[in-house]
Amino acid sequence: KSAVSSVTHGSKSTSTSALVSLVKEQVSLVRNLTSANKNASEELQKVQEEKKRIEAEYRKMQEQMAIEQGSAAGVSAAGSAGVAAAAATAQPATAVPLGT
């Protein structure tokens, strides 16, 4: 009976030790996953902030281009109107006979 009892006791000790080891591994794994998740969340936040900054820059550039195109169109329209007005007031060219 004592031999059976020591085998059972030894087996219990081995399985307890194995369980403790397994739990320690799981705790370590959870810590690593938690840390990785935190790092990924921080990286995602940085990327989202960068995206917002780039989008704001893009909108600013689009607005600036629209302003520049609007002023260029205004200059072009004014220039065309000026050319048309000058053409309307210009004196017709007179024919000059070439040497006879």
mmCIF file of C-alpha atoms in Angstrom:
data_model
loop_
_atom_site.group_PDB
_atom_site.id
_atom_site.type_symbol
_atom_site.label_atom_id
_atom_site.label_comp_id
_atom_site.label_asym_id
_atom_site.label_seq_id
_atom_site.Cartn_x
_atom_site.Cartn_y
_atom_site.Cartn_z
ATOM 1 C CA LYS A 1 0.000 0.000 0.000
ATOM 2 C CA SER A 2 2.825 2.434 0.718
ATOM 3 C CA ALA A 3 4.337 1.830 -2.728
ATOM 4 C CA VAL A 4 1.010 2.663 -4.356
ATOM 5 C CA SER A 5 0.637 5.695 -2.162
ATOM 6 C CA SER A 6 4.114 7.021 -3.054
ATOM 7 C CA VAL A 7 3.447 6.483 -6.753
ATOM 8 C CA THR A 8 0.162 8.336 -6.469
ATOM 9 C CA HIS A 9 1.804 11.058 -4.435
ATOM 10 C CA GLY A 10 4.686 11.308 -6.943
ATOM 11 C CA SER A 11 2.233 11.415 -9.825
ATOM 12 C CA LYS A 12 0.232 14.121 -8.079
ATOM 13 C CA SER A 13 3.380 16.137 -7.556
ATOM 14 C CA THR A 14 4.338 15.773 -11.209
ATOM 15 C CA SER A 15 0.900 16.785 -12.456
ATOM 16 C CA THR A 16 0.783 19.754 -10.040
ATOM 17 C CA SER A 17 4.209 20.832 -11.212
ATOM 18 C CA ALA A 18 3.107 20.491 -14.835
ATOM 19 C CA LEU A 19 -0.026 22.561 -14.140
ATOM 20 C CA VAL A 20 1.978 25.268 -12.386
ATOM 21 C CA SER A 21 4.367 25.362 -15.327
ATOM 22 C CA LEU A 22 1.461 25.538 -17.792
ATOM 23 C CA VAL A 23 -0.205 28.373 -15.859
ATOM 24 C CA LYS A 24 3.089 30.299 -15.767
ATOM 25 C CA GLU A 25 3.433 29.889 -19.545
ATOM 26 C CA GLN A 26 -0.139 31.093 -20.031
ATOM 27 C CA VAL A 27 0.438 34.115 -17.787
ATOM 28 C CA SER A 28 3.555 34.935 -19.778
ATOM 29 C CA LEU A 29 1.642 34.537 -23.033
ATOM 30 C CA VAL A 30 -1.153 36.832 -21.810
ATOM 31 C CA ARG A 31 1.412 39.456 -20.781
ATOM 32 C CA ASN A 32 3.087 39.279 -24.188
ATOM 33 C CA LEU A 33 -0.242 39.497 -26.012
ATOM 34 C CA THR A 34 -1.364 42.408 -23.841
ATOM 35 C CA SER A 35 1.881 44.224 -24.531
ATOM 36 C CA ALA A 36 1.626 43.532 -28.267
ATOM 37 C CA ASN A 37 -1.991 44.717 -28.277
ATOM 38 C CA LYS A 38 -1.020 47.928 -26.472
ATOM 39 C CA ASN A 39 1.808 48.549 -28.951
ATOM 40 C CA ALA A 40 -0.517 47.891 -31.891
ATOM 41 C CA SER A 41 -3.112 50.291 -30.443
ATOM 42 C CA GLU A 42 -0.486 53.006 -29.999
ATOM 43 C CA GLU A 43 0.771 52.472 -33.554
ATOM 44 C CA LEU A 44 -2.791 52.615 -34.892
ATOM 45 C CA GLN A 45 -3.373 55.885 -33.055
ATOM 46 C CA LYS A 46 -0.183 57.357 -34.561
ATOM 47 C CA VAL A 47 -1.231 56.243 -38.048
ATOM 48 C CA GLN A 48 -4.707 57.741 -37.606
ATOM 49 C CA GLU A 49 -3.206 61.058 -36.452
ATOM 50 C CA GLU A 50 -0.843 61.069 -39.444
ATOM 51 C CA LYS A 51 -3.773 60.312 -41.761
ATOM 52 C CA LYS A 52 -5.739 63.266 -40.345
ATOM 53 C CA ARG A 53 -2.707 65.541 -40.787
ATOM 54 C CA ILE A 54 -2.201 64.434 -44.390
ATOM 55 C CA GLU A 55 -5.912 64.833 -45.170
ATOM 56 C CA ALA A 56 -5.856 68.369 -43.728
ATOM 57 C CA GLU A 57 -2.789 69.203 -45.849
ATOM 58 C CA TYR A 58 -4.516 67.780 -48.921
ATOM 59 C CA ARG A 59 -7.665 69.862 -48.316
ATOM 60 C CA LYS A 60 -5.510 72.956 -47.842
ATOM 61 C CA MET A 61 -3.697 72.271 -51.130
ATOM 62 C CA GLN A 62 -7.021 71.710 -52.931
ATOM 63 C CA GLU A 63 -8.345 75.022 -51.586
ATOM 64 C CA GLN A 64 -5.157 76.826 -52.609
ATOM 65 C CA MET A 65 -5.331 75.305 -56.102
ATOM 66 C CA ALA A 66 -8.981 76.364 -56.412
ATOM 67 C CA ILE A 67 -8.063 79.911 -55.366
ATOM 68 C CA GLU A 68 -5.170 80.007 -57.840
ATOM 69 C CA GLN A 69 -7.320 78.600 -60.644
ATOM 70 C CA GLY A 70 -10.064 81.088 -59.808
ATOM 71 C CA SER A 71 -7.678 84.041 -59.940
ATOM 72 C CA ALA A 72 -6.069 82.699 -63.123
ATOM 73 C CA ALA A 73 -9.512 82.380 -64.705
ATOM 74 C CA GLY A 74 -10.303 85.940 -63.620
ATOM 75 C CA VAL A 75 -7.076 87.237 -65.179
ATOM 76 C CA SER A 76 -7.752 85.217 -68.308
ATOM 77 C CA ALA A 77 -11.307 86.545 -68.577
ATOM 78 C CA ALA A 78 -10.141 90.119 -67.978
ATOM 79 C CA GLY A 79 -7.369 89.669 -70.513
ATOM 80 C CA SER A 80 -9.791 88.317 -73.102
ATOM 81 C CA ALA A 81 -12.194 91.172 -72.455
ATOM 82 C CA GLY A 82 -9.352 93.663 -72.831
ATOM 83 C CA VAL A 83 -8.276 92.127 -76.147
ATOM 84 C CA ALA A 84 -11.859 92.161 -77.409
ATOM 85 C CA ALA A 85 -12.282 95.821 -76.395
ATOM 86 C CA ALA A 86 -9.015 96.774 -78.076
ATOM 87 C CA ALA A 87 -10.049 94.941 -81.233
ATOM 88 C CA ALA A 88 -13.392 96.736 -81.294
ATOM 89 C CA THR A 89 -11.787 100.190 -81.037
ATOM 90 C CA ALA A 90 -8.881 99.512 -83.387
ATOM 91 C CA GLN A 91 -8.756 101.402 -86.657
ATOM 92 C CA PRO A 92 -9.058 99.267 -89.750
ATOM 93 C CA ALA A 93 -5.800 98.814 -91.570
ATOM 94 C CA THR A 94 -5.470 100.784 -94.792
ATOM 95 C CA ALA A 95 -4.134 99.172 -97.895
ATOM 96 C CA VAL A 96 -0.843 100.620 -98.964
ATOM 97 C CA PRO A 97 0.068 99.943 -102.580
ATOM 98 C CA LEU A 98 3.371 98.278 -102.985
ATOM 99 C CA GLY A 99 5.776 99.999 -105.287
ATOM 100 C CA THR A 100 4.552 100.467 -108.875
#
